[in-house]
Coordinates of C-alpha atoms and ligand atoms in Angstrom, one line a residue:
X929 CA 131.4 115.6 -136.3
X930 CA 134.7 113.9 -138.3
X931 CA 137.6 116.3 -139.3
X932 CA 136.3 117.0 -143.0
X933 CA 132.2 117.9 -141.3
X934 CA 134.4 120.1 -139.2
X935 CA 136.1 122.2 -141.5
X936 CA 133.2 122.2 -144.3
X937 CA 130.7 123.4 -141.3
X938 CA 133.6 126.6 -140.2
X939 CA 133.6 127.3 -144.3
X940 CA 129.8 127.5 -144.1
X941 CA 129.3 129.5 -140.6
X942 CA 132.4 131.9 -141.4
X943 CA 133.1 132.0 -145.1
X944 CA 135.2 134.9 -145.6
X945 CA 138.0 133.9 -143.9
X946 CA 140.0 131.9 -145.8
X947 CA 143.6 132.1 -144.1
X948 CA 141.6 130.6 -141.0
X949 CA 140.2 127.5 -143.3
X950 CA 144.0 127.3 -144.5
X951 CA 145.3 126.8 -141.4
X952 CA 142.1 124.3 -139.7
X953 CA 142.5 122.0 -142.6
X954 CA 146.2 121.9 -142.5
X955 CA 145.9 120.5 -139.2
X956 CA 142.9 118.5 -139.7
X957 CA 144.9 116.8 -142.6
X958 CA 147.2 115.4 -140.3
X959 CA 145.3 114.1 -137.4
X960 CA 142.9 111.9 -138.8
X961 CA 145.4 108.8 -138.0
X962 CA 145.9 109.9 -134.4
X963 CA 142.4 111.4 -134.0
X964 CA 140.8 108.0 -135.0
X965 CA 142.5 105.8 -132.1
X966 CA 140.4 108.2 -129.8
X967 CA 136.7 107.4 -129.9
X968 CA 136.1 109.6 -126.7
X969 CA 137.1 112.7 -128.6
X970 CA 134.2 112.5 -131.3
X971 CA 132.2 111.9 -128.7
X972 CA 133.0 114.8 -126.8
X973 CA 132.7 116.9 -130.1
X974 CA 136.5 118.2 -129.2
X975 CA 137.9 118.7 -132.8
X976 CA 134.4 121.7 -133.2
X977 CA 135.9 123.2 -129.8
X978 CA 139.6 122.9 -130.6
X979 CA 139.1 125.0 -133.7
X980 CA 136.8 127.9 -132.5
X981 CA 138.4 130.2 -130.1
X982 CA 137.0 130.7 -127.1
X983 CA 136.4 134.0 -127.4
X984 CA 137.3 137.4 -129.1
X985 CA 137.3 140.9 -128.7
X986 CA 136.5 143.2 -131.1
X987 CA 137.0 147.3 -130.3
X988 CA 137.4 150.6 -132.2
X989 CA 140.7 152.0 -131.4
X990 CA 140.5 156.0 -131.6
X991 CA 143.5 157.8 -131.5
X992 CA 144.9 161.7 -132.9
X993 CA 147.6 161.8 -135.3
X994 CA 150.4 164.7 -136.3
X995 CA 148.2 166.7 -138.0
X996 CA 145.4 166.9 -135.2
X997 CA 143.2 164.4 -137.2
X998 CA 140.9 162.3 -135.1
X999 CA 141.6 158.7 -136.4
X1000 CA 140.1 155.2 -136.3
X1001 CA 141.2 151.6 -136.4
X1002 CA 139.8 148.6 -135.3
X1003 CA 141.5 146.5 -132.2
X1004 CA 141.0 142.5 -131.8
X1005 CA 142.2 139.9 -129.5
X1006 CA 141.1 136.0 -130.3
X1007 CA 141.6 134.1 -127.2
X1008 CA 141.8 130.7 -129.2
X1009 CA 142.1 128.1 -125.9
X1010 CA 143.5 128.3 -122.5
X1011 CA 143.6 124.1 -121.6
X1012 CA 147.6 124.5 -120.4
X1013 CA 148.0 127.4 -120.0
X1014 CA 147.0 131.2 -119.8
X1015 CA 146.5 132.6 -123.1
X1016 CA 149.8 133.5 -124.3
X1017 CA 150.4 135.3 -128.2
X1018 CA 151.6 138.0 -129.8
X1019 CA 150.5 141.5 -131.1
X1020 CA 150.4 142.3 -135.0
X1021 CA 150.2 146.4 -136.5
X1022 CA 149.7 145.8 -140.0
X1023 CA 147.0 147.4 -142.8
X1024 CA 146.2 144.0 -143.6
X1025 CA 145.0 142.6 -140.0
X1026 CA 141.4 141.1 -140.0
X1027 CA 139.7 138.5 -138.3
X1028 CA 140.7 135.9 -141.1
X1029 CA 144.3 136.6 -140.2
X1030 CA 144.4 136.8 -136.6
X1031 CA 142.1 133.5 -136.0
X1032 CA 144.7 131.8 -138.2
X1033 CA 147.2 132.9 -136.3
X1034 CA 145.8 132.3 -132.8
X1035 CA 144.7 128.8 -133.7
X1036 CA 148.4 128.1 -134.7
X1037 CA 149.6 129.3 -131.8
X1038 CA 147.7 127.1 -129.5
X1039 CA 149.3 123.8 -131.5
X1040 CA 152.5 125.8 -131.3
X1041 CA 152.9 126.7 -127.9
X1042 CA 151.7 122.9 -126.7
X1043 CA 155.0 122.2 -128.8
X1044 CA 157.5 124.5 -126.6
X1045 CA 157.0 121.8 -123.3
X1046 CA 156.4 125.2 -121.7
X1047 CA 152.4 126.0 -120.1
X1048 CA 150.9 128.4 -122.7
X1049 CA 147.5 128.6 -124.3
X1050 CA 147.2 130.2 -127.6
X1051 CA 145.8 133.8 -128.6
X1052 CA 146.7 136.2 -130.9
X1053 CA 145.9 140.4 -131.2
X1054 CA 146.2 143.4 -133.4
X1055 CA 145.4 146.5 -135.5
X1056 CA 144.9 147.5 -138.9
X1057 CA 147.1 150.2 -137.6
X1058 CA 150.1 150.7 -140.0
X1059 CA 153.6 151.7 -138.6
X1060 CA 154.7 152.5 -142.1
X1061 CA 155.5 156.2 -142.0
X1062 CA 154.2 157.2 -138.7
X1063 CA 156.3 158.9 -136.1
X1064 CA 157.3 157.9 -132.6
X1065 CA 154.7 160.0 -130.8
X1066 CA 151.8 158.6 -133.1
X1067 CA 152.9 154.8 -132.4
X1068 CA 152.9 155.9 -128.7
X1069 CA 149.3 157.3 -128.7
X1070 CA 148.0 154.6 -130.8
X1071 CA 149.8 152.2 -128.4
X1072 CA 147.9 153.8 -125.2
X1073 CA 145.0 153.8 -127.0
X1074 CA 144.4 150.4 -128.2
X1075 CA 146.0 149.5 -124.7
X1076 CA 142.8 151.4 -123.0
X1077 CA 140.8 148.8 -124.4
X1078 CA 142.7 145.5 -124.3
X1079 CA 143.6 145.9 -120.3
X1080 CA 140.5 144.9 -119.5
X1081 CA 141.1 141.6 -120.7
X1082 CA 144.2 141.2 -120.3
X1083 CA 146.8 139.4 -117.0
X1084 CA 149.7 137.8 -116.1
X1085 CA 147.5 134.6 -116.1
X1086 CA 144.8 135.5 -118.0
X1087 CA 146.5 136.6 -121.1
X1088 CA 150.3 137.5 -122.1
X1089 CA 150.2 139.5 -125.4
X1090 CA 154.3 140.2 -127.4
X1091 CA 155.0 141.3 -130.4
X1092 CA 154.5 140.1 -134.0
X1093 CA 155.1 141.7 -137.6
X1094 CA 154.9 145.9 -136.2
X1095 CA 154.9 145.7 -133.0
X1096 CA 158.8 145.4 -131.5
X1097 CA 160.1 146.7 -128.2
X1098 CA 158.8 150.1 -129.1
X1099 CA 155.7 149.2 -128.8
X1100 CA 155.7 147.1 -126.3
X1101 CA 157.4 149.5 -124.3
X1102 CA 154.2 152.0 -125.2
X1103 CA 151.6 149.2 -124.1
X1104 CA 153.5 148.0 -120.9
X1105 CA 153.7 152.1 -119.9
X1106 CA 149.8 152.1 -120.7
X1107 CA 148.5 149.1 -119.0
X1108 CA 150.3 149.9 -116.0
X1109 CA 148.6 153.6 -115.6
X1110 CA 145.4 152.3 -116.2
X1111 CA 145.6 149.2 -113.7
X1112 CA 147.5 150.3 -111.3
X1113 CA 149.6 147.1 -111.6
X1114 CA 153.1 146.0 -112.2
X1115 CA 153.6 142.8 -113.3
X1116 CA 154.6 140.4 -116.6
X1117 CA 151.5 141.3 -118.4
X1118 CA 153.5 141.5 -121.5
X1119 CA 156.7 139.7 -123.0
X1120 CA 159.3 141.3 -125.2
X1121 CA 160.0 144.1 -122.8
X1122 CA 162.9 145.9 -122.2
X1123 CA 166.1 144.4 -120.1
X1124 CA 165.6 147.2 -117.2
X1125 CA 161.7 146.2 -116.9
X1126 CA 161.7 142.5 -116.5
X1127 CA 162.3 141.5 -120.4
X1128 CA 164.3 138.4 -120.9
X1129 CA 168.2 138.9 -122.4
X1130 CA 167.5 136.8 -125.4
X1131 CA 164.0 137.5 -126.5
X1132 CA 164.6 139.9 -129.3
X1133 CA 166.8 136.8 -131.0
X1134 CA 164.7 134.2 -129.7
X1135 CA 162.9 133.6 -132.8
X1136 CA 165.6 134.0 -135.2
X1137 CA 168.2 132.0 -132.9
X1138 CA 165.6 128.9 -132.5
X1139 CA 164.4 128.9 -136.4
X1140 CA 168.0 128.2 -136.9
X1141 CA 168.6 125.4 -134.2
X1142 CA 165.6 123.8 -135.8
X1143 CA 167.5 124.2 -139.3
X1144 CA 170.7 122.4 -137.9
X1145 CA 168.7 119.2 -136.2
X1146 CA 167.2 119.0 -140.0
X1147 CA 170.0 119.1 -141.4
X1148 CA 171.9 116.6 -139.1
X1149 CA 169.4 113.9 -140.4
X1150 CA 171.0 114.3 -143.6
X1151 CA 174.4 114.2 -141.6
X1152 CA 175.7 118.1 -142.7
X1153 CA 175.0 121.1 -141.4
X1154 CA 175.2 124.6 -142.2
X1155 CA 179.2 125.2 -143.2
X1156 CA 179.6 127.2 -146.6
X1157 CA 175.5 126.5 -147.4
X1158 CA 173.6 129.5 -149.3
X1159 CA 170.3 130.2 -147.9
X1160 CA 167.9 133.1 -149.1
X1161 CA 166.1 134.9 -146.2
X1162 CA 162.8 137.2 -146.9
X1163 CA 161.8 139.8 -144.8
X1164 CA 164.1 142.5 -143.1
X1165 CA 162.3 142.6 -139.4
X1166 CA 162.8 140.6 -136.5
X1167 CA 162.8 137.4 -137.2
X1168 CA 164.7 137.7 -140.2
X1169 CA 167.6 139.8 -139.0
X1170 CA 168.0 137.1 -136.1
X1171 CA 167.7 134.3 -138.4
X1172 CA 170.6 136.1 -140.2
X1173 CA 172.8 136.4 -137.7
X1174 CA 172.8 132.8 -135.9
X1175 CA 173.0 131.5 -140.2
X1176 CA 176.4 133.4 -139.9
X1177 CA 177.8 132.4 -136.3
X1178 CA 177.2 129.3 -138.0
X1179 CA 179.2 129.3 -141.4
X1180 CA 176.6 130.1 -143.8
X1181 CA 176.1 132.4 -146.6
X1182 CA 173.3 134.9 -146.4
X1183 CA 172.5 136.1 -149.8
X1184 CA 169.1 138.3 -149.7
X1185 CA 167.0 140.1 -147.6
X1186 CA 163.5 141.1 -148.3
X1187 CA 160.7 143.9 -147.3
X1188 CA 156.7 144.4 -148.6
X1189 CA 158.6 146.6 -151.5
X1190 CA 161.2 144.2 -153.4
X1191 CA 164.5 142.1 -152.4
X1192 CA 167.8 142.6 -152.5
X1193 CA 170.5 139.6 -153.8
X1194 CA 173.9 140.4 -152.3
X1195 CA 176.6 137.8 -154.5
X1196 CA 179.2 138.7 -152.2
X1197 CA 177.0 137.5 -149.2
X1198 CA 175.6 139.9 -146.2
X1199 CA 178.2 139.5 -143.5
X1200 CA 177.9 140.5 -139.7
X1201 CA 178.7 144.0 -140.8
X1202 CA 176.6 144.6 -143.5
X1203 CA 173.5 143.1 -141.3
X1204 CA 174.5 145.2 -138.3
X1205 CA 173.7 147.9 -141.1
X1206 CA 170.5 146.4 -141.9
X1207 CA 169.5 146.1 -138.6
X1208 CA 170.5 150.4 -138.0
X1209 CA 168.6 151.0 -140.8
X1210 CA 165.4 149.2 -140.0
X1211 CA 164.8 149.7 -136.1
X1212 CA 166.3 153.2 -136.2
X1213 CA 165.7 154.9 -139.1
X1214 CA 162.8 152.5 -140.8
X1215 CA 164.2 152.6 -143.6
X1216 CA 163.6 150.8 -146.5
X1217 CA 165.5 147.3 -148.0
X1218 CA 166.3 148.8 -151.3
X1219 CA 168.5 151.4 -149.7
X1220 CA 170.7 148.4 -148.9
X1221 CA 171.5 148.0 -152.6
X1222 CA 172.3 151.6 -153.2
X1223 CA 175.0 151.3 -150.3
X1224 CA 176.7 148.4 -151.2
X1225 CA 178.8 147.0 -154.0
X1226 CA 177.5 144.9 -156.7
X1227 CA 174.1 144.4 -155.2
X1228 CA 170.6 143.4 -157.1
X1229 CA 167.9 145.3 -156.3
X1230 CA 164.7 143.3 -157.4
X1231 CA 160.9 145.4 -156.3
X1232 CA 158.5 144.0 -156.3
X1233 CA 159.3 140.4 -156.5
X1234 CA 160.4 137.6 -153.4
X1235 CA 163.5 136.0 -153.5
X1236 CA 162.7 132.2 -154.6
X1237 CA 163.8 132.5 -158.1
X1238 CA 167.7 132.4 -156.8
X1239 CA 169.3 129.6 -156.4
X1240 CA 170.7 128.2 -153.0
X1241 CA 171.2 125.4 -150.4
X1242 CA 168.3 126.7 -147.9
X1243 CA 165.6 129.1 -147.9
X1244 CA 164.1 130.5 -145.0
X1245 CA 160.5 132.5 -145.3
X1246 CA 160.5 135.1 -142.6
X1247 CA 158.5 138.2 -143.4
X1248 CA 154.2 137.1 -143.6
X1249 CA 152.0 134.4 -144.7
X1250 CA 151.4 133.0 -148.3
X1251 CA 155.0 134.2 -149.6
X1252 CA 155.9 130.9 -151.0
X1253 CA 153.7 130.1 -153.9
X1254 CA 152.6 126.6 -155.6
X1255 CA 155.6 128.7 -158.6
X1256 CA 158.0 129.7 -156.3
X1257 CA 158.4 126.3 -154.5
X1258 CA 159.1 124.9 -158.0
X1259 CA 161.3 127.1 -158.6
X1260 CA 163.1 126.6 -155.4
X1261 CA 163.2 122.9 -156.1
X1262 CA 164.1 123.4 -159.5
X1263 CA 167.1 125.1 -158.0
X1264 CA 168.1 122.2 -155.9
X1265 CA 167.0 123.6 -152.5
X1266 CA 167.5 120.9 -149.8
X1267 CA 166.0 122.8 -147.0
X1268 CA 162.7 125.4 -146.2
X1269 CA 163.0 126.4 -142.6
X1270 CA 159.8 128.6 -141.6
X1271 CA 160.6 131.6 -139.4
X1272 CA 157.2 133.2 -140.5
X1273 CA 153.8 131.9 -139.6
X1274 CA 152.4 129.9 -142.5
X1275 CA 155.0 131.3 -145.2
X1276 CA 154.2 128.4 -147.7
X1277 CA 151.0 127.9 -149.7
X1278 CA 149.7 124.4 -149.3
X1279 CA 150.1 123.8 -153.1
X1280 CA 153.2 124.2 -152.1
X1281 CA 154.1 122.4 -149.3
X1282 CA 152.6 119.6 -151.7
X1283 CA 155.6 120.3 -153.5
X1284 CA 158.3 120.1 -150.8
X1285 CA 157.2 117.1 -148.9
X1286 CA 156.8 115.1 -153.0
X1287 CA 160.4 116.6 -153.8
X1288 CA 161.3 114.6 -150.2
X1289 CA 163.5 117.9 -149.1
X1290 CA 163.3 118.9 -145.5
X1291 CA 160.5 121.2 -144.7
X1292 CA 159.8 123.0 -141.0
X1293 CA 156.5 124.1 -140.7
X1294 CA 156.8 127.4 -138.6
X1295 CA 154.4 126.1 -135.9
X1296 CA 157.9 123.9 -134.8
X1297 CA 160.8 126.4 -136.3
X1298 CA 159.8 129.6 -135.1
X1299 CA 158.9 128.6 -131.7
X1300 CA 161.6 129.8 -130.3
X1301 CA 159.9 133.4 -129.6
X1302 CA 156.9 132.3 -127.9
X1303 CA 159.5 129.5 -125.9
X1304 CA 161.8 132.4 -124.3
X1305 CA 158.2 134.5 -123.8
X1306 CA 157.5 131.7 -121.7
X1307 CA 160.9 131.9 -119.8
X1308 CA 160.3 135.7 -119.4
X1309 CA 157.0 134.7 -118.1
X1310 CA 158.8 132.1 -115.5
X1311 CA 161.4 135.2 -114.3
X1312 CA 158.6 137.5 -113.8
X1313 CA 156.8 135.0 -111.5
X1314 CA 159.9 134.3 -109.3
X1315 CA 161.2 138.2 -109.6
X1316 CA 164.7 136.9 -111.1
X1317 CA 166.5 137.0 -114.4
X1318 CA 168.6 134.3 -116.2
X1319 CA 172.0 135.4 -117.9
X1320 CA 172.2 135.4 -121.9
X1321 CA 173.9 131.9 -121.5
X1322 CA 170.8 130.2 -119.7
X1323 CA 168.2 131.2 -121.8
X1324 CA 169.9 130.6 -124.8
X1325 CA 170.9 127.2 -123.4
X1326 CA 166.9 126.4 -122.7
X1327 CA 166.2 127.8 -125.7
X1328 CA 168.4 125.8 -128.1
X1329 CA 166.6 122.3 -125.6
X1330 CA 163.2 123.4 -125.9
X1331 CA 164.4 123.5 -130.4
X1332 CA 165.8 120.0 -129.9
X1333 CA 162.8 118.8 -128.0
X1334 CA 160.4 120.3 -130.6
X1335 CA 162.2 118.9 -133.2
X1336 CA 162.2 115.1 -131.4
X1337 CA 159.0 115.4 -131.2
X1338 CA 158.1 116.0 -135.0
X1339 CA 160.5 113.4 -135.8
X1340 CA 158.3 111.1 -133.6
X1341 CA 155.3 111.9 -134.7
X1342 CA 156.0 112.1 -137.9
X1343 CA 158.5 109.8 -139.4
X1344 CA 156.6 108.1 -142.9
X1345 CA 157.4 104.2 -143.5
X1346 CA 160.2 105.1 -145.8
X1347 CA 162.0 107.2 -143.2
X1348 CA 161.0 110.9 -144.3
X1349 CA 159.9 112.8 -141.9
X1350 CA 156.9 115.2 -142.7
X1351 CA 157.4 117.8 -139.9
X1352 CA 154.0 119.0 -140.4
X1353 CA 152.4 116.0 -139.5
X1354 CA 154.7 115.6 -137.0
X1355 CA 154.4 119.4 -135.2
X1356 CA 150.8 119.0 -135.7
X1357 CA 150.3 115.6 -133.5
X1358 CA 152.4 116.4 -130.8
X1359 CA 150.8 119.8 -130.4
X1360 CA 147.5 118.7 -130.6
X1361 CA 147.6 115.7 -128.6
X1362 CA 148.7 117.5 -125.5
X1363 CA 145.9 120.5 -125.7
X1364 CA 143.0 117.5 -126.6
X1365 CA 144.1 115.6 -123.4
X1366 CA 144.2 118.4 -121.4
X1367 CA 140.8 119.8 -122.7
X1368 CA 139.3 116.1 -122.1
X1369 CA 140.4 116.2 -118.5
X1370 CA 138.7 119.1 -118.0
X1371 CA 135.4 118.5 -119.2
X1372 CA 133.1 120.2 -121.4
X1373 CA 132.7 124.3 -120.4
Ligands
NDP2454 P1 158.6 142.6 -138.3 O1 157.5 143.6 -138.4 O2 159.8 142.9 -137.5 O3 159.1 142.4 -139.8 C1 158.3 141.9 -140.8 C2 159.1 141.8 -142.1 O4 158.3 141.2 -143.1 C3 159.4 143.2 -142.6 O5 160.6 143.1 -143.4 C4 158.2 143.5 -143.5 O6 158.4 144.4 -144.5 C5 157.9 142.1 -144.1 N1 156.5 142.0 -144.4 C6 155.5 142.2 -143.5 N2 154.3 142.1 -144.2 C7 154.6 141.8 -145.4 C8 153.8 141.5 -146.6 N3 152.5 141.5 -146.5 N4 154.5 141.3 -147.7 C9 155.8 141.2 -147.8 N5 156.6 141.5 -146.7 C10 156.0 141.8 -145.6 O7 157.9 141.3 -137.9 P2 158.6 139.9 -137.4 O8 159.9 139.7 -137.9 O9 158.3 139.9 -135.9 O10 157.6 138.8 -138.0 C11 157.8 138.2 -139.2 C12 157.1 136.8 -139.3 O11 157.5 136.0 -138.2 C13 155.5 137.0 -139.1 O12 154.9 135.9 -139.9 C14 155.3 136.7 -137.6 O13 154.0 136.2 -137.4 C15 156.4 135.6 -137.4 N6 156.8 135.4 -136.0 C16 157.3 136.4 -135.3 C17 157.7 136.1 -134.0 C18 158.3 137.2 -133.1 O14 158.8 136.8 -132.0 N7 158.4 138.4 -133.5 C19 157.6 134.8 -133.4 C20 157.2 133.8 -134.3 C21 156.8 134.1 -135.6 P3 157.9 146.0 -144.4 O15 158.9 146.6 -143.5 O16 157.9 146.5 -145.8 O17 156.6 145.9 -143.8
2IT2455 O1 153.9 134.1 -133.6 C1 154.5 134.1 -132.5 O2 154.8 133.0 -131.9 C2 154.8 135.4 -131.9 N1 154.6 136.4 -132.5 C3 155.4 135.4 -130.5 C4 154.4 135.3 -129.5 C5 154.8 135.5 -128.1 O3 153.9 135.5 -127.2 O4 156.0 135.7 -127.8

């Protein structure tokens, strides 16, 4: 089968899952070029076995809330493809989790992983478990209990779940605790853990930290960087509050943060201090964004909307998928926006992209910018093997090569006859090369 019998043939066999089709025919798009100077690959029916994962779990999760209520969720893992590597990806707790969602985020973690130079397959897991208003002990028995299913098939080189959008080092604290009772077993089963218990010094800002050394190799091409730019910055988690911080090490001007309930535009900029307070107020307290606005000066509280009607230098989607509309990236344009760095995992609509690659501005697709995470969970995976653990300064210094080499990469791959780059193309070549290779050396099983 070509590319385009592929992808109508997964619309036909699984049709209600359309964040999966998003993300096959975005890569399919891409390929064809590449995919065509290999007449062994048709052959060997590899694009049909690169997009169906190789296998997935599906469990009921039971756990007991507060209140003494007996409560159900379901529990997934898609193991997409293990052709370099164990099956490496993170966990997401979220009331919108389904299949749809986590196949599309498994299948671009295998393309994204390949990118990182490091030996990681690609998987991804989760709950419709919501977070959102329950307390520490309820996390931790829902944690031990979706854990009491997943250890089964689960290892250090099997399968290396993290964390994603809900699940932090809380959680994976809880699950760590959990799969160690039930196995028996110590070992770097999971990344993201704490310092004391073989976590890597740098993970936490891994993802935040490398979105932005992606930013500043973009931005070099255009021969600036990011002294005195504006950017605008959705979502008030992880990624985002990382992103923030390495924005201002780096002379730029941070003016909103975002959660699922509205945005908040700061004119005045959030500083180191003010995202300190951000940071209190969402890992300790859970707190909402809009309190943000009700503490500080001269600050825009906005529900229910995202941020890309404002105008600045740079946005930088990281809170969930399909937050940057066909509208919004008008808008954005409109608004003279030279750069969209993805710290999320498909952030922008296709529509659109469309829209960001015709208006010729530099565009990351989060496949390449936001590897940085999964890039120091592979280095946490390397100190667990050899029982040592880098200092801040090394794994930040790998970190910020693994960016450049990413970004080399999609510049290879993906430089167009007039001289723009279309990163997606790019990202999507080099990741998929490796993992076809790989999976032709190794026959068909
Ligand atoms: P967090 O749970 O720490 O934060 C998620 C943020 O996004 C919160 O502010 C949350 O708001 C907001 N958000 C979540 N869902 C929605 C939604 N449906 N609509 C609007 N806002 C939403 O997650 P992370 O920061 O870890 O993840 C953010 C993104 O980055 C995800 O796309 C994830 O896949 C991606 N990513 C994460 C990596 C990591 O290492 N953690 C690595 C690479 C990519 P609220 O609090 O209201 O829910
Ligand atoms: O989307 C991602 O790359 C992550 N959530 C991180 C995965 C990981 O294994 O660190």
């Amino acid at each position: 089968m070509n590319a385009k019998e592929v992808l109508e043939n997964l619309k036909q066999r699984f049709p209600n899952e359309p964040e999966y089709h998003q993300a096959v025919e975005e890569v399919l798009g891409t390929i064809e070029e590449e995919y065509n100077k290999h007449p062994e690959f048709e052959k060997f029916n590899l694009i049909e076995r690169l997009c169906i994962p190789d296998r997935i779990y599906t469990f009921r999760v039971n756990w007991i809330d507060d209140n003494g209520n007996y409560r159900t969720n379901m529990g997934y893992r898609v193991q997409h493809n293990n052709a370099i590597g164990p099956y490496k990806g993170g966990i997401r707790f979220h009331a919108s989790v389904n299949l749809s969602i986590l196949k599309f985020l498994a299948f671009e973690q295998t393309f994204k992983n390949s990118l990182t130079t490091l030996p990681m397959g690609g998987a991804k897991g989760g709950s419709d478990f919501s977070p959102r208003g329950k307390s520490a002990a309820e996390v931790m028995r829902f944690c031990q209990a979706f854990m009491l299913e997943l250890w089964r098939h689960i290892g250090p080189d099997t399968d290396v779940p993290a964390g994603d959008i809900g699940v932090g080092g809380r959680e994976v604290g809880y699950m760590f605790g959990a799969y160690k009772k039930y196995t028996h077993e110590f070992s770097g089963v999971l990344t993201g853990k704490g310092r004391e218990f073989g976590g890597s010094l740098i993970r936490p800002e891994a993802t935040g930290y490398g979105n932005v050394y992606f930013l500043m190799e973009m931005l070099k091409t255009k021969g600036t960087d990011l002294k005195g730019k504006t950017c605008l910055i959705s979502g008030s988690g992880n990624v985002a509050q990382y992103t923030a911080q390495k924005v201002l090490q780096l002379g730029g001007k941070v003016l909103t943060m975002s959660d699922s309930d509205g945005y908040v535009y700061d004119p005045n900029g959030i500083d180191q201090e003010k995202l300190n307070w951000i940071m209190e107020l969402k890992n300790q307290y859970r707190g909402r964004i809009r309190e943000y606005a009700e503490e500080f000066e001269g600050v825009k509280y906005v529900p229910g909307e995202k941020p890309w009607n404002e105008v600045a230098d740079i946005a930088l989607p990281c809170a969930t998928q399909n937050e940057i509309s066909e509208e919004a990236a008008k808008a954005l344009v409109a608004n003279g926006v030279m750069a969209v760095c993805e710290g999320a995992n498909m952030p922008t609509v296709p529509a659109a992209i469309k829209v960001f690659q015709n208006a010729k501005i530099l565009y990351a697709p989060g496949k390449a910018s936001n590897a940085g995470g999964v890039s120091v969970s592979g280095l946490e995976m390397t100190q667990n093997s050899i029982r040592l653990s880098w200092s801040a300064e090394e794994v930040d210094a790998k970190l910020h090569d693994i960016m450049l080499d990413i970004h080399r990469n999609c510049v290879k791959y993906g430089t167009e006859p007039d001289g723009y780059v279309n990163y997606v193309k790019g990202a999507n070549i080099a990741g998929f090369m490796k993992v076809a290779k790989a999976m032709m050396a190794q026959g068909v099983i």
